[in-house]
Every structure is written in C-alpha cells, then in structure tokens.
Coordinates of C-alpha atoms in Angstrom, one line a residue:
M1 CA 82.1 91.8 123.3
A2 CA 81.6 88.2 124.6
E3 CA 77.9 88.3 123.1
K4 CA 78.6 89.7 120.4
V5 CA 81.0 86.6 120.2
L6 CA 78.9 84.2 120.0
E7 CA 77.0 86.3 118.0
L8 CA 78.9 86.3 115.2
R9 CA 79.4 83.5 115.1
S10 CA 76.4 81.5 115.4
W11 CA 75.9 83.4 112.6
A12 CA 79.2 82.3 110.6
E13 CA 78.3 77.9 111.3
K14 CA 75.0 78.9 109.7
E15 CA 76.0 81.0 106.6
A16 CA 78.7 76.9 106.3
E17 CA 75.3 75.3 107.1
K18 CA 73.4 76.7 103.8
G19 CA 76.7 77.8 102.0
G20 CA 76.6 81.0 102.6
S21 CA 79.5 84.1 101.9
G22 CA 80.4 84.5 105.1
E23 CA 80.4 88.7 103.7
R24 CA 80.9 90.8 106.6
D25 CA 77.9 92.5 105.3
S26 CA 74.9 90.3 105.8
A27 CA 76.9 89.9 109.2
P28 CA 74.8 90.6 112.1
R29 CA 76.0 94.2 113.4
H30 CA 78.4 94.6 115.5
T31 CA 81.3 97.6 115.8
D32 CA 85.0 96.9 113.7
R33 CA 86.5 96.3 117.2
E34 CA 84.0 93.2 117.4
W35 CA 84.3 91.9 114.3
R36 CA 88.3 91.6 113.9
Q37 CA 87.6 89.7 117.5
V38 CA 86.0 86.9 115.1
S39 CA 89.1 87.5 111.6
V40 CA 92.5 86.6 110.9
N41 CA 93.8 89.1 108.5
H42 CA 95.9 86.7 105.6
R43 CA 99.2 88.3 107.8
D44 CA 97.8 85.5 110.4
C45 CA 96.2 83.4 107.8
L46 CA 97.9 80.0 107.7
G47 CA 96.9 78.9 104.8
A48 CA 93.9 76.6 103.7
A49 CA 96.4 73.7 103.5
K50 CA 97.4 74.1 106.8
C51 CA 94.8 74.7 108.5
P52 CA 92.0 72.4 109.9
F53 CA 89.2 75.6 109.1
G54 CA 90.5 75.3 105.2
E55 CA 88.2 73.6 104.2
E56 CA 84.9 76.0 105.2
C57 CA 87.0 79.3 104.8
F58 CA 84.5 81.8 103.6
A59 CA 88.1 82.8 101.6
E60 CA 89.4 80.3 100.3
V61 CA 85.3 79.0 99.2
A62 CA 85.4 82.0 97.9
R63 CA 88.4 81.8 95.3
D64 CA 88.1 78.9 94.5
K65 CA 84.6 79.7 93.1
A66 CA 86.6 83.0 91.2
Q67 CA 88.6 80.0 89.9
K68 CA 85.9 79.1 88.8
S69 CA 84.2 81.6 86.9
H70 CA 83.6 83.2 83.7
L71 CA 83.6 87.2 84.8
I72 CA 84.4 88.3 88.2
V73 CA 83.4 91.4 90.2
T74 CA 85.3 93.0 93.0
N75 CA 86.4 96.3 94.4
H76 CA 89.3 98.5 93.9
S77 CA 91.1 97.9 97.2
L78 CA 92.0 93.7 95.2
L79 CA 92.0 94.8 92.5
A80 CA 94.9 97.8 93.1
I81 CA 96.3 95.0 95.3
D82 CA 96.4 92.0 92.5
A83 CA 97.5 94.3 90.0
I84 CA 100.1 96.9 91.7
E85 CA 101.4 95.5 94.4
G86 CA 101.4 91.8 93.0
V87 CA 99.8 90.1 95.6
P88 CA 97.7 87.3 93.7
M89 CA 93.5 87.6 95.2
I90 CA 92.2 87.7 91.9
P91 CA 92.3 84.4 88.5
E92 CA 94.3 85.0 86.2
Y93 CA 91.9 87.6 82.9
D94 CA 92.1 89.8 80.2
A95 CA 89.4 92.4 80.1
V96 CA 88.8 94.5 83.0
V97 CA 85.5 97.8 83.4
I98 CA 86.9 99.7 86.4
D99 CA 83.5 101.4 87.0
E100 CA 83.6 104.8 89.3
A101 CA 87.4 105.6 88.2
H102 CA 87.7 108.7 89.4
E103 CA 87.7 106.8 93.0
L104 CA 90.6 104.0 91.2
V105 CA 93.7 106.8 92.2
A106 CA 93.1 106.5 95.5
R107 CA 91.8 102.9 96.0
V108 CA 95.9 102.7 94.5
T109 CA 97.2 105.2 96.5
Q110 CA 95.9 103.8 99.9
A111 CA 96.7 99.1 99.2
A112 CA 100.6 100.8 98.4
T113 CA 100.5 103.0 102.0
D114 CA 102.1 101.0 105.1
E115 CA 101.9 103.0 108.0
L116 CA 104.0 102.2 111.6
T117 CA 103.8 102.9 115.3
A118 CA 106.1 102.4 117.9
A119 CA 102.2 100.1 119.5
E120 CA 102.6 97.8 117.0
V121 CA 106.5 97.5 116.6
E122 CA 106.1 96.7 120.4
R123 CA 104.0 94.0 119.6
A124 CA 106.2 92.6 116.7
A125 CA 108.6 91.9 119.4
R126 CA 106.5 91.5 122.6
R127 CA 105.1 87.9 120.1
A128 CA 108.5 87.0 118.6
Q129 CA 109.5 86.4 121.4
K130 CA 107.9 82.9 122.7
H131 CA 110.1 81.8 119.7
I132 CA 114.0 82.9 120.0
E133 CA 116.1 82.4 122.6
G134 CA 118.2 85.0 122.1
S135 CA 117.7 88.5 122.7
E136 CA 117.0 89.6 118.7
A137 CA 113.3 89.8 119.9
D138 CA 114.1 92.2 123.6
D139 CA 116.3 94.1 121.3
L140 CA 113.3 95.0 119.0
A141 CA 111.5 96.2 121.8
D142 CA 114.3 98.6 121.9
A143 CA 113.7 99.9 119.5
S144 CA 110.3 100.2 120.1
D145 CA 111.5 103.2 122.6
A146 CA 113.8 104.7 120.5
L147 CA 110.7 105.1 117.5
R148 CA 108.6 106.0 120.7
A149 CA 110.7 108.5 121.8
A150 CA 110.9 110.3 118.3
I151 CA 107.9 109.9 117.3
N152 CA 106.5 112.3 120.4
E153 CA 109.7 113.9 119.6
T154 CA 107.9 115.3 116.7
S155 CA 105.9 117.8 115.0
P156 CA 102.9 116.2 112.9
G157 CA 102.7 116.6 109.4
R158 CA 104.6 116.4 106.5
L159 CA 108.6 115.3 106.0
I160 CA 110.4 116.8 103.7
T161 CA 113.3 114.9 104.7
L162 CA 113.6 113.0 107.9
P163 CA 115.6 114.9 111.4
E164 CA 118.1 113.0 112.5
V165 CA 116.5 111.4 115.3
V166 CA 113.4 109.3 113.3
S167 CA 115.5 108.2 110.5
D168 CA 117.5 106.9 113.7
A169 CA 115.2 105.2 115.5
L170 CA 113.5 104.0 111.2
V171 CA 117.4 102.2 111.4
L172 CA 117.7 100.4 114.7
V173 CA 113.8 99.0 113.8
R174 CA 114.9 97.5 110.6
D175 CA 118.1 95.8 112.2
A176 CA 116.2 94.7 114.6
A177 CA 113.4 93.2 112.4
R178 CA 115.6 91.5 110.6
S179 CA 117.4 89.8 113.0
A180 CA 115.6 88.5 114.7
L181 CA 113.5 87.1 111.8
S182 CA 116.9 86.2 111.0
A183 CA 116.4 83.9 114.6
L184 CA 113.9 82.6 114.7
P185 CA 113.7 79.0 114.3
K186 CA 113.2 76.2 110.7
P187 CA 109.2 76.2 112.1
K188 CA 108.4 72.0 112.5
D189 CA 105.8 70.4 111.0
S190 CA 103.6 71.4 113.6
E191 CA 105.3 75.0 114.3
G192 CA 104.7 75.3 110.7
A193 CA 99.8 74.5 111.6
D194 CA 101.0 77.0 115.3
P195 CA 98.8 80.4 114.8
G196 CA 101.5 81.7 117.1
F197 CA 104.8 81.6 115.2
Q198 CA 102.9 82.2 111.8
Q199 CA 102.1 85.3 114.0
A200 CA 104.8 86.6 115.3
K201 CA 107.3 86.2 112.0
G202 CA 104.6 87.8 109.7
G203 CA 104.7 90.7 112.3
L204 CA 108.7 90.4 112.6
Q205 CA 108.7 90.6 108.6
E206 CA 106.2 93.7 108.0
V207 CA 107.3 95.8 110.5
F208 CA 111.1 95.4 109.0
T209 CA 109.7 96.4 105.5
T210 CA 108.6 99.1 105.9
A211 CA 110.9 100.4 108.8
E212 CA 113.1 99.4 105.6
R213 CA 110.7 101.1 103.4
M214 CA 110.9 104.5 105.6
A215 CA 114.7 104.7 106.1
A216 CA 115.4 104.6 102.8
A217 CA 113.2 107.9 102.1
S218 CA 112.6 107.6 98.2
E219 CA 112.4 110.3 96.3
H220 CA 109.0 108.7 95.4
D221 CA 107.4 108.1 97.8
V222 CA 105.8 110.4 100.5
I223 CA 107.0 110.5 104.5
W224 CA 104.5 111.8 107.3
L225 CA 103.8 111.6 111.1
N226 CA 99.9 111.5 111.6
E227 CA 99.5 112.7 114.7
G228 CA 96.0 110.5 116.0
G229 CA 93.6 111.2 117.9
D230 CA 91.2 109.0 120.8
R231 CA 93.0 105.4 121.4
I232 CA 94.7 106.0 117.8
P233 CA 98.5 106.0 118.7
P234 CA 100.2 108.6 116.4
R235 CA 101.9 106.4 113.4
L236 CA 104.5 106.8 110.8
C237 CA 103.0 106.6 107.0
V238 CA 104.4 106.3 103.7
A239 CA 102.9 106.3 100.1
P240 CA 103.9 107.0 97.0
L241 CA 104.3 109.9 95.5
Q242 CA 102.2 109.2 92.7
V243 CA 100.7 105.7 90.7
W244 CA 100.3 106.4 87.2
A245 CA 103.6 105.1 86.6
Q246 CA 102.3 101.5 88.6
M247 CA 99.3 101.3 86.6
R248 CA 100.8 101.9 83.4
E249 CA 103.2 99.4 84.0
K250 CA 101.6 96.7 86.0
L251 CA 97.7 97.8 84.7
L252 CA 97.1 99.0 80.8
T253 CA 100.2 97.2 79.3
E254 CA 99.1 94.0 79.8
K255 CA 95.2 93.8 80.0
T256 CA 92.3 95.9 77.3
V257 CA 91.1 98.6 80.7
V258 CA 88.2 100.1 80.5
F259 CA 87.8 103.5 82.8
A260 CA 83.6 104.5 83.5
S261 CA 82.6 107.0 85.1
A262 CA 80.6 110.4 85.3
T263 CA 83.3 112.5 86.6
L264 CA 85.8 111.5 84.3
K265 CA 86.1 115.3 82.9
L266 CA 87.4 118.2 83.5
G267 CA 86.9 121.3 82.1
G268 CA 85.5 119.8 78.5
D269 CA 88.8 117.0 78.7
F270 CA 89.2 114.1 80.0
G271 CA 93.8 114.4 80.0
P272 CA 94.1 115.5 83.5
V273 CA 92.3 112.2 84.3
A274 CA 94.0 110.4 81.8
G275 CA 97.4 111.0 81.8
S276 CA 96.2 110.5 86.9
L277 CA 95.5 107.0 85.0
G278 CA 98.7 106.0 82.8
L279 CA 97.4 107.0 79.7
K280 CA 99.2 110.1 77.5
A281 CA 97.9 112.9 75.8
E282 CA 99.8 111.9 72.9
E283 CA 98.7 108.9 72.5
R284 CA 94.7 109.1 72.7
T285 CA 93.1 108.5 69.3
E286 CA 90.2 107.5 67.7
V287 CA 87.2 104.9 67.0
G288 CA 88.1 102.7 64.4
A289 CA 91.3 104.6 64.4
G290 CA 92.9 100.8 64.9
A291 CA 96.0 101.7 66.3
Q292 CA 98.3 99.4 67.3
R293 CA 99.8 98.6 71.1
T294 CA 103.7 98.7 71.5
D295 CA 105.4 98.1 74.3
D296 CA 106.5 102.0 74.4
V297 CA 102.7 103.4 73.2
L298 CA 99.0 102.2 74.6
P299 CA 96.7 103.9 72.3
W300 CA 93.8 104.8 74.5
I301 CA 90.0 107.0 73.1
G302 CA 88.2 108.7 76.0
L303 CA 84.6 108.7 74.5
D304 CA 81.3 111.0 75.9
V305 CA 78.2 108.9 76.1
G306 CA 76.5 111.8 78.2
S307 CA 73.6 111.7 80.3
P308 CA 69.5 110.5 80.2
F309 CA 68.6 113.3 82.9
D310 CA 67.2 116.5 81.9
Y311 CA 69.5 118.3 84.7
G312 CA 68.1 121.4 84.3
K313 CA 64.8 120.5 84.3
Q314 CA 65.2 117.9 86.8
G315 CA 67.4 119.2 89.7
I316 CA 67.2 122.1 92.3
L317 CA 70.4 124.3 93.5
Y318 CA 70.0 126.0 96.7
V319 CA 72.6 127.7 98.0
A320 CA 71.6 129.3 101.3
R321 CA 73.5 132.6 101.0
H322 CA 72.5 134.0 104.8
L323 CA 74.5 131.6 106.6
P324 CA 77.4 132.1 107.8
P325 CA 79.9 130.2 106.2
P326 CA 81.5 127.5 107.5
G327 CA 84.3 127.7 110.1
R328 CA 85.9 124.8 112.3
D329 CA 84.3 125.3 115.4
G330 CA 82.1 123.1 113.4
M331 CA 78.3 124.3 111.9
G332 CA 76.4 127.0 114.3
A333 CA 71.7 127.1 114.8
K334 CA 71.4 128.7 111.7
T335 CA 72.9 126.3 109.9
L336 CA 71.5 123.1 111.8
D337 CA 67.8 125.1 111.3
E338 CA 68.4 125.3 108.1
I339 CA 68.8 122.1 107.9
V340 CA 65.5 121.0 109.7
D341 CA 63.1 122.9 107.5
L342 CA 64.6 121.0 104.6
V343 CA 64.7 117.7 105.6
D344 CA 61.2 118.5 106.4
A345 CA 59.5 120.0 103.3
A346 CA 61.0 116.7 101.7
D347 CA 59.6 114.7 104.2
G348 CA 62.9 112.9 104.1
R349 CA 64.2 111.8 101.5
T350 CA 67.7 113.9 103.0
L351 CA 70.9 112.2 102.0
G352 CA 73.7 114.8 103.8
L353 CA 77.3 115.1 102.8
F354 CA 79.3 116.2 106.0
S355 CA 83.2 116.9 105.8
S356 CA 83.6 115.9 109.2
R357 CA 81.7 112.6 111.1
R358 CA 81.5 114.7 114.6
A359 CA 80.1 117.2 112.3
A360 CA 77.0 114.9 110.2
E361 CA 76.5 112.9 114.1
A362 CA 76.1 115.9 115.3
A363 CA 73.4 117.2 111.9
A364 CA 72.0 113.4 112.3
E365 CA 70.7 114.6 116.4
V366 CA 69.0 117.7 116.1
V367 CA 67.3 116.3 113.4
R368 CA 66.3 113.4 115.6
Q369 CA 65.2 115.5 118.5
K370 CA 63.3 118.1 116.2
L371 CA 61.9 115.8 113.8
P372 CA 60.7 112.8 115.9
H373 CA 58.0 111.9 113.4
L374 CA 61.5 110.5 110.4
T375 CA 64.3 107.8 111.8
T376 CA 67.2 109.7 111.1
L377 CA 70.4 108.0 110.5
A378 CA 74.5 109.1 111.0
Q379 CA 77.2 106.5 109.4
G380 CA 78.4 104.4 112.6
D381 CA 74.6 103.6 113.8
A382 CA 75.7 100.3 111.9
Q383 CA 77.7 99.3 108.8
L384 CA 77.6 101.1 104.8
P385 CA 74.9 98.1 103.2
E386 CA 72.1 98.3 106.4
L387 CA 71.8 101.5 106.5
A388 CA 71.2 101.5 103.2
A389 CA 69.7 99.3 102.9
Q390 CA 67.2 100.7 105.0
F391 CA 67.1 104.4 103.8
V392 CA 65.9 103.0 101.1
A393 CA 63.4 100.7 102.1
D394 CA 61.8 103.6 104.5
P395 CA 61.4 106.7 101.6
H396 CA 60.5 109.3 105.3
T397 CA 64.7 108.3 106.2
V398 CA 67.0 110.1 106.9
L399 CA 70.6 109.5 106.3
F400 CA 73.7 111.7 107.7
G401 CA 77.2 110.4 107.0
T402 CA 81.1 111.7 105.0
L403 CA 83.0 111.2 101.7
S404 CA 82.8 107.6 102.2
L405 CA 79.8 106.8 102.5
W406 CA 78.0 108.0 99.2
Q407 CA 80.4 106.3 97.1
G408 CA 78.7 103.6 95.7
L409 CA 76.3 104.0 96.5
D410 CA 72.9 104.1 93.9
V411 CA 69.6 105.6 96.0
P412 CA 66.9 104.7 92.7
G413 CA 62.7 106.2 92.8
D414 CA 61.4 109.0 95.2
T415 CA 63.8 107.3 97.8
C416 CA 66.1 110.4 97.5
Q417 CA 64.7 114.2 97.3
L418 CA 67.1 115.7 99.0
V419 CA 71.2 115.7 98.8
I420 CA 72.5 118.2 101.7
I421 CA 76.3 118.6 101.1
D422 CA 78.0 121.0 104.6
R423 CA 80.9 122.7 102.0
I424 CA 82.3 121.7 99.0
P425 CA 85.1 118.3 99.0
F426 CA 88.4 120.5 98.4
P427 CA 91.4 118.5 100.2
R428 CA 93.1 119.6 103.1
P429 CA 95.2 122.4 102.6
D430 CA 97.6 121.1 104.7
D431 CA 97.1 117.3 103.8
P432 CA 100.6 116.1 103.1
L433 CA 100.2 113.4 100.5
M434 CA 97.6 116.0 98.4
S435 CA 100.2 119.0 99.0
A436 CA 103.4 117.0 97.9
R437 CA 101.1 116.1 94.7
Q438 CA 100.9 119.8 94.1
Q439 CA 103.9 120.8 94.5
A440 CA 105.6 118.2 92.3
A441 CA 103.8 119.4 89.8
D442 CA 103.9 123.3 90.3
K443 CA 107.9 121.6 89.3
A444 CA 106.4 120.5 86.7
G445 CA 105.9 123.3 85.0
G446 CA 101.3 122.4 85.9
N447 CA 99.4 123.5 87.9
G448 CA 98.9 121.9 91.7
F449 CA 95.6 123.1 92.6
M450 CA 93.6 123.4 89.2
Q451 CA 95.7 119.4 88.6
V452 CA 95.7 117.7 92.1
A453 CA 93.4 120.2 94.4
D454 CA 90.0 121.1 92.4
R455 CA 90.8 117.7 90.6
G456 CA 89.9 115.7 93.8
A457 CA 86.9 118.3 95.0
R458 CA 85.6 118.7 91.3
L459 CA 85.5 114.4 91.3
D460 CA 84.3 114.5 94.9
R461 CA 81.6 115.8 94.0
G462 CA 80.1 112.8 91.4
G463 CA 78.7 112.4 95.0
P464 CA 75.9 109.2 95.3
S465 CA 75.0 107.5 91.7
R466 CA 73.8 109.3 89.3
R467 CA 70.6 107.6 88.2
G468 CA 68.5 108.2 90.9
D469 CA 69.4 111.9 91.9

C-alpha cells in the first residue's frame, strides 16, 4: 500500500508539472482501496479558497477550464448530479446531447440512491467526538449500535413497510445526528480549513440526511436491505421509485435535449423509453410541425435513422442449444470447453459478457490454461480504460467481464470478431427496485414485465458500440 501511494503521489506531481488532467484513467495501475488513500470526495473537500493546494487542484483546474469552454463532454452521472440533484457540477448550458441514452434512467437513479450502514454512523460519531464537548457524539454512537441490531434482525430484500425495529433505529440515528450537528462549534478561521472538522461536519450531515429520508418512508421511494458480502457490511438502501418526473421538471423543461442510442425503440416504438425519460406519448410531434413548448407541454420528435450495417450479412448468431441451461452453480465443464473452442477458432479477438464477475473470472482462468498463446484479460485485472486499450492494441487478446465492461466500449476494426454472452441479462426477479417498478406499472394498468424487466434486458443487450461489431 505504501509503495503504491508513493507511486501515485509521484504520478500526480508529474501530472501537475506538465499541466495534465490528473484523471484516474491515466494513473498507474491501482485498486479502489489504494485510490482512496490519495483522493478526496466532495464531502471532505475544503474548497479551493481554504485548501493550500487549491490553485493546483486537478478538479479546480478542470472546473475553471470548463467555465471557459463552449462545449463540455462529461458522463451521465455528473449530468444527473448537476441537473437532478441540483449540485452545481457543470457550467450553465442550453443544450445537451445524451449518448447511450438508454442508460440514463439507471444513472439518474444511481445518483439519487442513498445508503446507510451502522459502521458509517459509528465513524461519523467518532469523528465528531473530537469537536463536540457534550454527549451528542456518544448518543450517535449508541444510535449506531441500535441500527446494527435492527439490521441484524431484518431479512435482506425490499422493505415494503419498515419493520418497527428499523424505523425506531432510523429515528434514533436521525435525531442524534441532528443534535450532533447543532453541537458543533462555529468554526474559527483555523478550524474552517481543518480537514478533520470538515470531515466531521460532512459525515454528520450525510448521516442525518439519509436517515431522515429513510425514516420518512415516502411512497415515492423504495427501501431495501442489502445483505452485503466479503468485507462489505449489510446496508440499508433507498432509491426513487421513478425518476421521469425529476428529469422532466429539472432537465427537459429548461433545456434542449437530444437522446441518442441504438436501443431506444422497443417493438418499433419509442413510447416506453420516452415515458421513462419524462416524455408523454400525446406530446409527440413530427419534424417541421412547429409545436411550441409550454409550461405543461413538452413536444418531442422520435426519429429512427436506421443502421449503416447489414446485420444479416455481417454477423452470425450462434446459440449452443446442446449445452445445459445456465444454473445458480456457475458454468459447467461443457460450457467452459465450448468457450475455449470458440475463442481458439477466433484466435483471440473475443469479448465476453458474463452475468457475474465470478463467471467471467472462471472463464478467463480456463482460457489462460488451455490457450496460453493468447492474452486473456478479466475485469478487475486493471482499470477498465487500461484493459480496453490493451484489448484494442492486440487482436490476439480475450477480454472477459460483466455488463459494466461493455458500456461505452468502442472496438472498431478486426479487434473484436467474437462476442460471447453467457445468459440473456434480464434483471433478477427479486431485485428490490425492479420489482417495485414492475408492481407500480401493473398497478397503473400496464404490463410490469414488458415495461420494466423486458425493457431493461433489451436495453442491456445493446452491448458494446455497434461501430465495431
């Protein structure tokens, strides 16, 4: 860890000297844990005016550059935080073009999702103890114990109605965090630039806001308990049931928006995806119709420009019907042998999409053993940009990963000639948010499976960039 931190520090200094961007993608190979040692999040940031490194901060330099630019290229998450959450991340703009727009609902939902663990509450209390003279921080620590006990008594999954023990624990955390915030002293000039004080205040504010939202148990939110896993504690999660209203009000009403994607039409119709983005079917108009935007009406045009590719001649769909159906125990020997034969026939040039990280790693290990003359990469071996660059540079390379590996990946030319999918990526039927949205669609008179689960699967099947398939 120490060696990697020093290596990242040296890289950052060189980036600053040459006027580099300091973006993580260009950093030496590292893990998420190592990156956290050298980075700071928005909650802990002191701000350029108070930080001794404010003038050379990569984020501040990027923000200044963006303020002077006419065109800004960013990602879905920053757009969602800026437009939907109201946190200023992007300079003022009038028009926005959203590529891979079928993913936007998921990114907006992700930006509006909050999590709470007993460990986070405990950490917030511990940090606050250094700055609070009274017992308020100790009360918050006691509330963290109550939350931990409540979580341990609750089964993982969606919490349609908050169990009393969970509701009581959330109220305790909310009230204790609010009292601790009030007990913080007004910072002096020196304390205002103290990272410890900033962390304590930010941690308390985040715990209070999340606990307050969960305790409210709004019908517009979905709450569930995630059981966690290796080194990941169980955590309460809350996400909006729908995000179309926020997008309509905070993005579409004030901006000119172009949604672009290869998978915006379902069954020949733009309607389902348009509805999820905040557009109404009756508002659709035609090119040249001259419809006017009002406070209540947002005219929109759906335009299918087709594809330059003849998929019937340029691609082959192969379904290995002789293989056993996929199960919960992972891929069997026959499936792995089939993958090896296909990769061998393609002499590398293979991109694999798997339903789990474990399946991708298992396939990669078998291919490495049986085809040692090829370069086999698996998601997690390095940062995704580094893996993609290596895959594109050497055609005799195999790259295996999960759905997140494919999003935005462009592999033109001969680099990718074989795409393997282990199973059609339908959302899990017990996914709390998906199941809640399906039930809401059914209740509204629609078809929950077709509108939510099947739409999610169809959109996920968009895969990597069509330009290189």
